[in-house]
PDB file of C-alpha atoms in Angstrom:
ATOM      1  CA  UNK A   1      65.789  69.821 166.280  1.00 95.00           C
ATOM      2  CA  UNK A   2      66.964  72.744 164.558  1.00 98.00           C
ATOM      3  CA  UNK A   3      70.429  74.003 165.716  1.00 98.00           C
ATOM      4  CA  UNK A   4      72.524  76.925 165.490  1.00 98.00           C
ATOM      5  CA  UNK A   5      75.665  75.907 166.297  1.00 98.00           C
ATOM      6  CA  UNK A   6      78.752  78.089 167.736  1.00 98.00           C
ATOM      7  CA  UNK A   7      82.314  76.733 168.030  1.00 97.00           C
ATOM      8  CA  UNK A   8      85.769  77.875 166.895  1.00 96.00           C
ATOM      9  CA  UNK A   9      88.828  75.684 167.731  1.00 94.00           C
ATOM     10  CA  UNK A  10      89.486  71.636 167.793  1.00 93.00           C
ATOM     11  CA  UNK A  11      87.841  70.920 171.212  1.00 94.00           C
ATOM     12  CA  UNK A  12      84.080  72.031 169.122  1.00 95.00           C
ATOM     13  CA  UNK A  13      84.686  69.603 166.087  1.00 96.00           C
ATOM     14  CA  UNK A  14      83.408  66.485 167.576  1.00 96.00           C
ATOM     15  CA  UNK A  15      80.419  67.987 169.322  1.00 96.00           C
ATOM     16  CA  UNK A  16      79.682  69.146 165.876  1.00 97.00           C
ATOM     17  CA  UNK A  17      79.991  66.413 164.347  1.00 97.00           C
ATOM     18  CA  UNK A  18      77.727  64.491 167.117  1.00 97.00           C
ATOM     19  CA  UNK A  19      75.118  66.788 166.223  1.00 98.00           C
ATOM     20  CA  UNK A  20      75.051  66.062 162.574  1.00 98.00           C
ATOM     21  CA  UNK A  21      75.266  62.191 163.748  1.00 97.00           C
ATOM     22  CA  UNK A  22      72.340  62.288 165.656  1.00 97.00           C
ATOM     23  CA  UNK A  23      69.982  63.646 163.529  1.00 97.00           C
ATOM     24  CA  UNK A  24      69.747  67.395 163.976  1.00 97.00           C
ATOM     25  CA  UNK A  25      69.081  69.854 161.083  1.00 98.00           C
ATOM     26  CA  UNK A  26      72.117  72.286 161.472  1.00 98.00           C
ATOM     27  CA  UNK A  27      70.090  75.614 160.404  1.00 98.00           C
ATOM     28  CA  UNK A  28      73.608  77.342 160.238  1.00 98.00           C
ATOM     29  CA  UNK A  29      77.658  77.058 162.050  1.00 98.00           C
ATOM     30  CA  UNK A  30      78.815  80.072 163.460  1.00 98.00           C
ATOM     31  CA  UNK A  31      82.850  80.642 164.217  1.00 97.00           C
ATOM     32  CA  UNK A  32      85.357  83.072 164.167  1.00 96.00           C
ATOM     33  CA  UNK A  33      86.321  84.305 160.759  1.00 95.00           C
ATOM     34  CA  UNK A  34      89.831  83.383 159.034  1.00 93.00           C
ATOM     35  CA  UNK A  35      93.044  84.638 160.515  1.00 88.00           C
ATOM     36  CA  UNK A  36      96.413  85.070 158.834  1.00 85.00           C
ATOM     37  CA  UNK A  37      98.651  81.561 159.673  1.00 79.00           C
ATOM     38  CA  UNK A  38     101.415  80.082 158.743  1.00 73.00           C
ATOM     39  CA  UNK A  39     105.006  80.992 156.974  1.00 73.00           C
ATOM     40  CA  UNK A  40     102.660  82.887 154.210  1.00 73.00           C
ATOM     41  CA  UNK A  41     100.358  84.408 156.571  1.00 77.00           C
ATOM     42  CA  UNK A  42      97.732  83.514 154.297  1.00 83.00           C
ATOM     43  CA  UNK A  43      93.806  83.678 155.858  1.00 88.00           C
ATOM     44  CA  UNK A  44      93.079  79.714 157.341  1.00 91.00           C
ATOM     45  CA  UNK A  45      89.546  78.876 158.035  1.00 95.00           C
ATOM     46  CA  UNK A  46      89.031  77.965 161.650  1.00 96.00           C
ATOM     47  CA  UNK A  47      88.933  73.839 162.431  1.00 96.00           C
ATOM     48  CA  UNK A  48      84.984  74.246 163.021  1.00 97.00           C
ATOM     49  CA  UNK A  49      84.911  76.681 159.493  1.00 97.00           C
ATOM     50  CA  UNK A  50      86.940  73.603 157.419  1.00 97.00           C
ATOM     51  CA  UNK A  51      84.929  71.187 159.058  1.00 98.00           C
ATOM     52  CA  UNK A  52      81.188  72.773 158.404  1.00 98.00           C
ATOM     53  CA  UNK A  53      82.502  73.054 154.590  1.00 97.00           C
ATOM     54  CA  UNK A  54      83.208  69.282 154.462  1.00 98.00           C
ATOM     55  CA  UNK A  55      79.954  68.818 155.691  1.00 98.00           C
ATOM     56  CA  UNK A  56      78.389  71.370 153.365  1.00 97.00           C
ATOM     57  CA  UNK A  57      76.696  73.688 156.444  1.00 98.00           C
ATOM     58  CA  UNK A  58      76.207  77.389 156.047  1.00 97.00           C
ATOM     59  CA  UNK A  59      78.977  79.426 157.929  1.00 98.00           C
ATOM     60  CA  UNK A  60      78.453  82.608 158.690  1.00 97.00           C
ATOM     61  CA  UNK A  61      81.657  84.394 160.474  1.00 95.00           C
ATOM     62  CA  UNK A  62      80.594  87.997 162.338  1.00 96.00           C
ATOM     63  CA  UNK A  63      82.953  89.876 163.931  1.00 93.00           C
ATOM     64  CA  UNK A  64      80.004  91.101 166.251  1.00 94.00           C
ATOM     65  CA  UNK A  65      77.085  90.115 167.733  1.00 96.00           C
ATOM     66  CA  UNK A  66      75.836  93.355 169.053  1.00 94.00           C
ATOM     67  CA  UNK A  67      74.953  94.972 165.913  1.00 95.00           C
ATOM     68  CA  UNK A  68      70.769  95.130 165.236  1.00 96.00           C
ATOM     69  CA  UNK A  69      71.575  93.301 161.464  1.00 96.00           C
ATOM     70  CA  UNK A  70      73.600  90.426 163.059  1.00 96.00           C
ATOM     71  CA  UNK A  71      70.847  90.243 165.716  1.00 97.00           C
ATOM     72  CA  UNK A  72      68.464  90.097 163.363  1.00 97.00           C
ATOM     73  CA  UNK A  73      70.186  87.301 161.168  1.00 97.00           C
ATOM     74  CA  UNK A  74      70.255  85.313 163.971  1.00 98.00           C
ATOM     75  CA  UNK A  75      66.513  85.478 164.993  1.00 98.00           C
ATOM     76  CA  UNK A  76      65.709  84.687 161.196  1.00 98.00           C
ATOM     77  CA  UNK A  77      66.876  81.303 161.616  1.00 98.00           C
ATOM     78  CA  UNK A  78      64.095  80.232 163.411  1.00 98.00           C
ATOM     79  CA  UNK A  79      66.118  77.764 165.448  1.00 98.00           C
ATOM     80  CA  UNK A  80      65.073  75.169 168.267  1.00 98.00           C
ATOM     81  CA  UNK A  81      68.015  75.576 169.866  1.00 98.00           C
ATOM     82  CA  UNK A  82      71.460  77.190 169.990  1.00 98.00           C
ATOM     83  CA  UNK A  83      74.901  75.317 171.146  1.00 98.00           C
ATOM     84  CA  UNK A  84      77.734  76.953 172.001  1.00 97.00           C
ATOM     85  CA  UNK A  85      81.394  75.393 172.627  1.00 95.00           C
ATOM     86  CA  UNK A  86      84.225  77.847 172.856  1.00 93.00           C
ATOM     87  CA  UNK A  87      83.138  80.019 170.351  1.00 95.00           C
ATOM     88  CA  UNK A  88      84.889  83.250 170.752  1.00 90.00           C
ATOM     89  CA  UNK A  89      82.234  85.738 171.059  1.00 91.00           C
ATOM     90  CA  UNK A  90      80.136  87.568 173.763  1.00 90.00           C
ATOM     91  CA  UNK A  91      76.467  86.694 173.041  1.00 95.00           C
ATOM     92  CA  UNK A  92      73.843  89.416 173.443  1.00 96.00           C
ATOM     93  CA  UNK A  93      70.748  89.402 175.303  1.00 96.00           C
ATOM     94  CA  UNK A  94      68.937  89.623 171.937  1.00 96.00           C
ATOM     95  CA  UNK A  95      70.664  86.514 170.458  1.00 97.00           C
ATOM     96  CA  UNK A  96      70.450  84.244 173.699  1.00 97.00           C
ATOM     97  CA  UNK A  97      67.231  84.792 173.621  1.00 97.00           C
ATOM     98  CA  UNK A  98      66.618  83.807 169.735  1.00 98.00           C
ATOM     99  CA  UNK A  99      65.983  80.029 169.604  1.00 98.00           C
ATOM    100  CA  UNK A 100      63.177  78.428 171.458  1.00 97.00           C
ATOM    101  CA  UNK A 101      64.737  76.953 174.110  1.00 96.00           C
ATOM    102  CA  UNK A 102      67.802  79.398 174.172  1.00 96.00           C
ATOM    103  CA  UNK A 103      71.435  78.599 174.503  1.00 97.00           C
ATOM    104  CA  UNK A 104      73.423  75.798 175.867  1.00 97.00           C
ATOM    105  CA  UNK A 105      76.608  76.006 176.816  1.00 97.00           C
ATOM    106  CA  UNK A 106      79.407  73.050 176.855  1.00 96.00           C
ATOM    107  CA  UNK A 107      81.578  74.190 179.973  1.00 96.00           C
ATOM    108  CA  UNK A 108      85.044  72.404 180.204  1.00 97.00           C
ATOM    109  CA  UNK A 109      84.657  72.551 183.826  1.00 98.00           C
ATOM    110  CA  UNK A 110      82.604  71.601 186.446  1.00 98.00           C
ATOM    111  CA  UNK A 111      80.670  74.671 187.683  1.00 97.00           C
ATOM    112  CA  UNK A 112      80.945  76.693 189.169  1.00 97.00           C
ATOM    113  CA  UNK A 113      84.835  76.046 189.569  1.00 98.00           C
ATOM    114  CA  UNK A 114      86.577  77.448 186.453  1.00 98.00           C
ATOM    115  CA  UNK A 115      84.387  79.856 185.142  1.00 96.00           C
ATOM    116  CA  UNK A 116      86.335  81.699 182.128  1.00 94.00           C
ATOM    117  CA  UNK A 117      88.490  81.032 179.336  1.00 92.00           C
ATOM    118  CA  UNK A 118      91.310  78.254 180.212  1.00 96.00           C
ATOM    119  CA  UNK A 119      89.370  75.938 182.499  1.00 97.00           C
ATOM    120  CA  UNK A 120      91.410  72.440 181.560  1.00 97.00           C
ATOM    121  CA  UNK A 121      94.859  74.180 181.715  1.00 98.00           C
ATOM    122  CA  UNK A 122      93.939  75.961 185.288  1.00 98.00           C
ATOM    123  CA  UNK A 123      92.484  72.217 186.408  1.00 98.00           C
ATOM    124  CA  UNK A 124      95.599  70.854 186.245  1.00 98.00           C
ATOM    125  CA  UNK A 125      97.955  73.900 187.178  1.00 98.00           C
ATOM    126  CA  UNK A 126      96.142  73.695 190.331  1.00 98.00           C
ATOM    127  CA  UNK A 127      96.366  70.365 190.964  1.00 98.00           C
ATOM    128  CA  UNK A 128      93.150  69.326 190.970  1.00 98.00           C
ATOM    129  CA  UNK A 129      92.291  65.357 191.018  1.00 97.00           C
ATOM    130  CA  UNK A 130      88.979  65.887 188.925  1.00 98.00           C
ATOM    131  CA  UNK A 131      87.484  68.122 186.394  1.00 98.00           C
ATOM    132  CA  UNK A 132      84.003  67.203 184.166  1.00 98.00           C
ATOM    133  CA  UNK A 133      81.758  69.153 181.795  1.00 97.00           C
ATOM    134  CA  UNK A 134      78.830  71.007 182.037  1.00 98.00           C
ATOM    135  CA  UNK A 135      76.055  71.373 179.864  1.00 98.00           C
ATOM    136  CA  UNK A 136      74.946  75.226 180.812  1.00 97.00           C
ATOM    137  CA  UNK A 137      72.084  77.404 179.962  1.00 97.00           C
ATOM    138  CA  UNK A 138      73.438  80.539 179.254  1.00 96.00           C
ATOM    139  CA  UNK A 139      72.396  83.764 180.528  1.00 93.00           C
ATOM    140  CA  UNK A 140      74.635  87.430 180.751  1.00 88.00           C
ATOM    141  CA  UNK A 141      77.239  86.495 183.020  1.00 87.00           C
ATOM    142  CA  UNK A 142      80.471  84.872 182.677  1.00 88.00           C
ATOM    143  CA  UNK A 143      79.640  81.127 182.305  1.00 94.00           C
ATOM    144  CA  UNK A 144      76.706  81.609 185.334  1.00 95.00           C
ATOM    145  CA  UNK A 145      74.094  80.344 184.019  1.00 96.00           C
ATOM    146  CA  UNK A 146      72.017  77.115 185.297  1.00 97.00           C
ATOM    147  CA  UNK A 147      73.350  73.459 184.820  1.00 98.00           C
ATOM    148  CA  UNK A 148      71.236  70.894 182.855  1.00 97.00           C
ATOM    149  CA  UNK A 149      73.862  68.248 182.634  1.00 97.00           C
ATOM    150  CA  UNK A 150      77.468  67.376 184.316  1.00 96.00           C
ATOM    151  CA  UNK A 151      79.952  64.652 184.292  1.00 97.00           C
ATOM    152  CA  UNK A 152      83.031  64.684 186.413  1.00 98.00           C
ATOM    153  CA  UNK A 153      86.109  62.294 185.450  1.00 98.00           C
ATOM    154  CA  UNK A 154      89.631  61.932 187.193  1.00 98.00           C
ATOM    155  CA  UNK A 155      92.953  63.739 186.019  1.00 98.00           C
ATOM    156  CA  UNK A 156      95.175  61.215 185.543  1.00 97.00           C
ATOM    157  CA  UNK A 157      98.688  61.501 187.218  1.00 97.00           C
ATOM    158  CA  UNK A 158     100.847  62.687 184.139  1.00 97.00           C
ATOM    159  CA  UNK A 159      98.145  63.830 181.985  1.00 98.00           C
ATOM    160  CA  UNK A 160      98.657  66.879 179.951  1.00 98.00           C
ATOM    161  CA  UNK A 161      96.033  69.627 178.878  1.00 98.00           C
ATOM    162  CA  UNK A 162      96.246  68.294 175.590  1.00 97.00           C
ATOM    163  CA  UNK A 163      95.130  64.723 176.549  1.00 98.00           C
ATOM    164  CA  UNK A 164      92.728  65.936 178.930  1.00 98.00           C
ATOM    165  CA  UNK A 165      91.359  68.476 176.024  1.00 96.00           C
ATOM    166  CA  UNK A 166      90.882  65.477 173.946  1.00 95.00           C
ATOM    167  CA  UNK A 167      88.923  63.713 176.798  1.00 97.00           C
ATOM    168  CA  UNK A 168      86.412  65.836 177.409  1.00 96.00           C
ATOM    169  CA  UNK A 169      85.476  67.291 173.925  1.00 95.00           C
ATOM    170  CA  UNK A 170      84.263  63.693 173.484  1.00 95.00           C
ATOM    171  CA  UNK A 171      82.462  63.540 176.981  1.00 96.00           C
ATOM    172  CA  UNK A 172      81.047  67.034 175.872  1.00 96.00           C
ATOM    173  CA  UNK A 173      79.843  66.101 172.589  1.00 96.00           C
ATOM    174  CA  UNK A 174      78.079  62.836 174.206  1.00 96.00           C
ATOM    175  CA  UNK A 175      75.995  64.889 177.005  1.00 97.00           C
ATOM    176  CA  UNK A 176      75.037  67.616 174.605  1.00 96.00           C
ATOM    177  CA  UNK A 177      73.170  64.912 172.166  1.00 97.00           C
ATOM    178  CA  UNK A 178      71.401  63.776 175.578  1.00 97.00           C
ATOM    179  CA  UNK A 179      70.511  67.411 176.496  1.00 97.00           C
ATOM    180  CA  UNK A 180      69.373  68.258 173.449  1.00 97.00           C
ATOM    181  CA  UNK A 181      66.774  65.194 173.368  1.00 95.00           C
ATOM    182  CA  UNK A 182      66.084  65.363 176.540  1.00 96.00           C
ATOM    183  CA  UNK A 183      65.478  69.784 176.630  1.00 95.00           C
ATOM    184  CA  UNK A 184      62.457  69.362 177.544  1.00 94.00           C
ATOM    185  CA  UNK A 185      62.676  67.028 180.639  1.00 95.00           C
ATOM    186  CA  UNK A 186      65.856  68.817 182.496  1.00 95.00           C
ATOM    187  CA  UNK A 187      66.222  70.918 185.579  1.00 95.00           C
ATOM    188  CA  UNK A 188      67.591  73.246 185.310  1.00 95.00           C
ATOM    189  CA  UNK A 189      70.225  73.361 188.450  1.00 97.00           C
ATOM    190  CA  UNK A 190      71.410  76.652 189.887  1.00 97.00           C
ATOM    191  CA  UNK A 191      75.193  77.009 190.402  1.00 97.00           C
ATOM    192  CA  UNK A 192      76.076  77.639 193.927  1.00 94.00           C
ATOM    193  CA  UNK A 193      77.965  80.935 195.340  1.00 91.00           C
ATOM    194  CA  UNK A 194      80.471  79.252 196.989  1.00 95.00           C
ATOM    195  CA  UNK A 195      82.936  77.719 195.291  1.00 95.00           C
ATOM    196  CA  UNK A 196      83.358  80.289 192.451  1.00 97.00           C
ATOM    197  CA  UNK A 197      86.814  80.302 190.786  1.00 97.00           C
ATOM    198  CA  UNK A 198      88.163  81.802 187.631  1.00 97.00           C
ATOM    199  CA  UNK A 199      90.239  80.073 184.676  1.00 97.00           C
ATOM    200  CA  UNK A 200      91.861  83.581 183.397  1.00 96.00           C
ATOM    201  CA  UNK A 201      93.211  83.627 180.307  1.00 94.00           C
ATOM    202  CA  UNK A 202      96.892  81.713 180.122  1.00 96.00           C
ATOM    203  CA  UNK A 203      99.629  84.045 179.612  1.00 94.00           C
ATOM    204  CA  UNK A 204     103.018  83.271 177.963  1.00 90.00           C
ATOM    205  CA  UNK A 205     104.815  84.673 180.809  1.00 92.00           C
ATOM    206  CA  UNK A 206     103.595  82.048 182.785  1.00 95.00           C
ATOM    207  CA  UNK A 207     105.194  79.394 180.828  1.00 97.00           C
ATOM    208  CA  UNK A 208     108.763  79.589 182.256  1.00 98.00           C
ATOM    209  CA  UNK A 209     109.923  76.901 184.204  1.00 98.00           C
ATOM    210  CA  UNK A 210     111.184  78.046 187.939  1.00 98.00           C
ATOM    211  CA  UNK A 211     113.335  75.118 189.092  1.00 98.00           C
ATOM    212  CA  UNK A 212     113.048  76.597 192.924  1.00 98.00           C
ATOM    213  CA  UNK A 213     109.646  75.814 192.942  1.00 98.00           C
ATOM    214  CA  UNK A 214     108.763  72.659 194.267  1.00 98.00           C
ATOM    215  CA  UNK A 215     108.458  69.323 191.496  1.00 98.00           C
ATOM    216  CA  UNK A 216     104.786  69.074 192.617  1.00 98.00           C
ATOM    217  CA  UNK A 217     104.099  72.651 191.107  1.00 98.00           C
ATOM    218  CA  UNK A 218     106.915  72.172 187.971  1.00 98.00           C
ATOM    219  CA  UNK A 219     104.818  69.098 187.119  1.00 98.00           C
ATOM    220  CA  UNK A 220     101.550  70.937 187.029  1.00 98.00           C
ATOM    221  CA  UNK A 221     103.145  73.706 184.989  1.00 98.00           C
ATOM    222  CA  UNK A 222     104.513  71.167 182.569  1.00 98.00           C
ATOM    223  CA  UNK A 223     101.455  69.489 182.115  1.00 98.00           C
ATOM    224  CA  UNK A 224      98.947  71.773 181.801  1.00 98.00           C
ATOM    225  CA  UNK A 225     101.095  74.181 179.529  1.00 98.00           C
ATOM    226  CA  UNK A 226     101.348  71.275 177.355  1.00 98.00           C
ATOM    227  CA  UNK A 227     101.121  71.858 174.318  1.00 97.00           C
ATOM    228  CA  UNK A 228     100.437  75.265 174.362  1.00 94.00           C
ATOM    229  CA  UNK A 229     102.042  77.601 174.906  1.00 96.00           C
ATOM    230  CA  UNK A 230     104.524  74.648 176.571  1.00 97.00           C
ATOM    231  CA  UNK A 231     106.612  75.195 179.479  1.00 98.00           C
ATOM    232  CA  UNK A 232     109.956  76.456 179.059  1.00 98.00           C
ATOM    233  CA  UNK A 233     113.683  76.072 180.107  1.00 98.00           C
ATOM    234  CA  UNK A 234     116.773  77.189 179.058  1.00 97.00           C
ATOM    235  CA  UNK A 235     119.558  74.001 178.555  1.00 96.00           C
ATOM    236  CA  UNK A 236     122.529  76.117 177.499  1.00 94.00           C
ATOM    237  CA  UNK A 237     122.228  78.603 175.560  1.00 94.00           C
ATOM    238  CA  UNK A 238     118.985  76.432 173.843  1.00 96.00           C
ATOM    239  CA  UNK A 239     115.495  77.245 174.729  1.00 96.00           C
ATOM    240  CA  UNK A 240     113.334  74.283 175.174  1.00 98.00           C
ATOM    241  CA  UNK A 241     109.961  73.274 175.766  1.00 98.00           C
ATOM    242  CA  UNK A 242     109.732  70.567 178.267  1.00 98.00           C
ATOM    243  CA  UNK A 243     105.807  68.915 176.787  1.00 98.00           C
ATOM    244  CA  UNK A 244     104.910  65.860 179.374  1.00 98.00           C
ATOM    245  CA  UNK A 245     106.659  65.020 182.935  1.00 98.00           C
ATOM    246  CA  UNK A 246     105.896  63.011 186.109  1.00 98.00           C
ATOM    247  CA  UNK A 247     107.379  63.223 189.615  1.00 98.00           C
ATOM    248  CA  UNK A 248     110.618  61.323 191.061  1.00 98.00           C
ATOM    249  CA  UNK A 249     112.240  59.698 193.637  1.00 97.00           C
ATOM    250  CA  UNK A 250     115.351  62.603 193.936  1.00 97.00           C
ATOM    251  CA  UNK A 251     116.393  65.566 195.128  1.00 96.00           C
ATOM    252  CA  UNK A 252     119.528  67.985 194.521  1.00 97.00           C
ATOM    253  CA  UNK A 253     120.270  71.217 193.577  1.00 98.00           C
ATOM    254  CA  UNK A 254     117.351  72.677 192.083  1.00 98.00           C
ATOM    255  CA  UNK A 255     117.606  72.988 188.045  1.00 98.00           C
ATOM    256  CA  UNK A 256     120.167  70.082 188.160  1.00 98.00           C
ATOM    257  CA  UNK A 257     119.943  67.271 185.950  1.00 98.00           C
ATOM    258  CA  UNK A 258     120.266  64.109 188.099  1.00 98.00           C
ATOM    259  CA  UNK A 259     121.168  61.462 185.854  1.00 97.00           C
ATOM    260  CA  UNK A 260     121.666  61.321 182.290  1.00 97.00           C
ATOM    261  CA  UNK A 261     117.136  60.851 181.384  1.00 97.00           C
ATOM    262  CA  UNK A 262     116.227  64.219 182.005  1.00 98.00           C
ATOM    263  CA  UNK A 263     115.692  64.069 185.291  1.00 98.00           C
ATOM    264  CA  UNK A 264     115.652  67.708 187.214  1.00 98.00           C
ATOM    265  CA  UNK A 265     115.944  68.733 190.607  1.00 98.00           C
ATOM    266  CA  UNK A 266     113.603  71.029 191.757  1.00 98.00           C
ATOM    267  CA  UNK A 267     113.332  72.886 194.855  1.00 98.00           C
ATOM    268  CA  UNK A 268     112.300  70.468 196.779  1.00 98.00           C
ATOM    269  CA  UNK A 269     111.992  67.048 194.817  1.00 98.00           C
ATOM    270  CA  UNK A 270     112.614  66.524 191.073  1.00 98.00           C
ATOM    271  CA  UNK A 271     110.593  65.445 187.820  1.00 98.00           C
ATOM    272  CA  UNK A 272     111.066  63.713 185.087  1.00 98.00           C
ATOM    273  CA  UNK A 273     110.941  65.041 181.697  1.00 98.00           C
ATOM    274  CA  UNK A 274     109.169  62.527 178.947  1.00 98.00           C
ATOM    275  CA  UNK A 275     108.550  65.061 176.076  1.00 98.00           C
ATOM    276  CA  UNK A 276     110.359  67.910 175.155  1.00 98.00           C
ATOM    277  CA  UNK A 277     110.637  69.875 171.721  1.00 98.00           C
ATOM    278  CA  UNK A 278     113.563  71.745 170.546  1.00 96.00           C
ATOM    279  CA  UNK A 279     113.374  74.984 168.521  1.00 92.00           C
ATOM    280  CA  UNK A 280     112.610  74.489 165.003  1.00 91.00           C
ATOM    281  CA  UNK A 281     111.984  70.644 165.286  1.00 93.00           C
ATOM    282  CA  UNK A 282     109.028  68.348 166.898  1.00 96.00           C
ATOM    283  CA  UNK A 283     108.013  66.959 169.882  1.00 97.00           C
ATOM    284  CA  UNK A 284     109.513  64.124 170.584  1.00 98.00           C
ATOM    285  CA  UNK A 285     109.916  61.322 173.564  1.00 97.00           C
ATOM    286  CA  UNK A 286     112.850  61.864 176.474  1.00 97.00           C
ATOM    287  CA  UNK A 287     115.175  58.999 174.872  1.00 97.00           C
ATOM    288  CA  UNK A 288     114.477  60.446 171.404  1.00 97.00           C
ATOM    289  CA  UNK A 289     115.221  63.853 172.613  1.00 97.00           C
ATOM    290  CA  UNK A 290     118.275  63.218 174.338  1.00 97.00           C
ATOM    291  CA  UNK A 291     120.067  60.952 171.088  1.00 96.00           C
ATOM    292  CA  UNK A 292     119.793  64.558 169.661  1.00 95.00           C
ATOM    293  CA  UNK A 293     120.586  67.317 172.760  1.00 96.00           C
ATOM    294  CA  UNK A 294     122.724  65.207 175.316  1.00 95.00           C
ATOM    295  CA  UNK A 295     122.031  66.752 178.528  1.00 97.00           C
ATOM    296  CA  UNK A 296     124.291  64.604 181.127  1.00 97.00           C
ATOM    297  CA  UNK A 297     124.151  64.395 184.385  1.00 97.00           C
ATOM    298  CA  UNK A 298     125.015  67.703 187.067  1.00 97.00           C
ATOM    299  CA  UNK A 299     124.252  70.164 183.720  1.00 97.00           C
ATOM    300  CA  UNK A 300     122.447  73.039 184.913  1.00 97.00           C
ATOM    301  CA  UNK A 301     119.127  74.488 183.558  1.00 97.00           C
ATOM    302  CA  UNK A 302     117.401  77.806 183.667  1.00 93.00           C
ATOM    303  CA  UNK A 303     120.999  79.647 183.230  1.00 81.00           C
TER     304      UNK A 303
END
């Protein structure tokens, strides 16, 4: 088939590259354009942008859709098919309607729960012992559209965002080859009303740790803050971002270190903390962490 394809960040790099794999004629990639990064603030393509250029695709980065030229650019591509995987854009009416058999959508989620833009991170804030993806056709609304494919697969215990990210761009870029071979032989399935919930946008405020809460929620923080923007405590006058955790056996004071391995008291229960970065450095492993920032048993955290 002939694609247009529409990604921006890591997670839309291997469902990219699945596409090329299997075949497809990639008519052109669409992302966001370059933004200012690093210590010289100098313009860095996007991961899909860097990775289209090693694969010598046309990229074409708009800052708009809605415009009648963009539209119109679009249309001229004369595509089969559109995907779209966190691309960063609102799509028109006049561009969803473009390719032959529209646009499909690679949903992080499993519809309808976790429409929006951080569906993995609000997955495992909330606790939830599943998550999947979706393979959508999209339509106006906010990731409403019908459901061609879906594949659900457990959260594990002390996974992180970051692992589970990882996970499912993979299970993403597998179903989308099979939808796309296979367009013409889905039905398409309806989402349900009930059952609706949002994945809002993560905010940074949301990132420090409250050791009065109980462990089961500090975990869930930890985790699915991890690695971005990464959960936060302060262990004297240091900030640092606790990265990976699991739940313990203990109790005490909440924000009290309970031995001499990083394990915290919460408000009711504790956790263990099994990553953690300091300012300025990497991530590194509890034992690794601790040889460099001993935090011994009764200190106090959040103070």
């Amino acid at each position: 088939m002939r694609i247009i394809f529409m990604g921006t960040p890591d997670f839309s790099v291997p469902v990219l590259d699945a596409l090329v794999e299997a075949g497809h004629e990639i008519a052109a990639v669409y992302c966001q354009p370059p933004r200012p990064a690093g210590r010289g603030k100098k313009d860095r393509p996007t991961p899909v942008h860097a990775r289209a250029e090693e694969l010598g695709l046309e990229v074409r980065h708009p800052t708009t859709l809605r415009n009648v030229e963009a539209q119109q650019d679009f249309a001229a591509l004369n595509a089969d098919i559109a995907v779209v995987v966190a691309y960063g854009l609102i799509l028109p009416q006049a561009v969803l309607d473009a390719p032959k058999h529209g646009c499909l959508n690679i949903h992080a989620s499993l519809l309808p729960r976790w429409r929006g833009a951080a569906p993995i991170h609000r997955a495992i804030m909330a606790g939830d012992s599943e998550t999947g993806i979706c393979i959508m056709q999209m339509e106006a609304g906010l990731d409403t559209g019908p459901v061609l494919l879906r594949e659900s697969t457990s959260i594990g215990a002390t996974e992180t965002t970051g692992e589970l990210h990882d996970r499912l761009s993979k299970m993403g870029a597998d179903r989308i080859v099979q939808a796309v071979q296979q367009i013409d032989a889905l039905t398409p399935e309806v989402q349900p009303e009930t059952g609706v919930t949002y994945a809002q946008k993560i905010d940074k405020a949301e990132a420090q740790i409250d050791w009065a809460s109980p462990a089961v929620e500090v975990d869930r923080q930890i985790r699915g803050l991890s690695p971005f923007p990464g959960a936060w405590t302060m262990i004297g006058a240091e900030r640092v971002k606790c990265l990976g955790s699991r739940l313990a056996d203990a109790s005490g004071p909440a924000g009290t270190a309970l031995d001499d391995a990083l394990t915290i008291a919460c408000g009711t229960g504790a956790v263990t903390i099994t990553r953690a970065q300091r300012a300025g450095k990497g991530v590194q492993d509890s034992d690794t962490f601790l040889r460099g920032m001993a935090v011994p048993k009764g200190t106090r955290l959040g103070e």
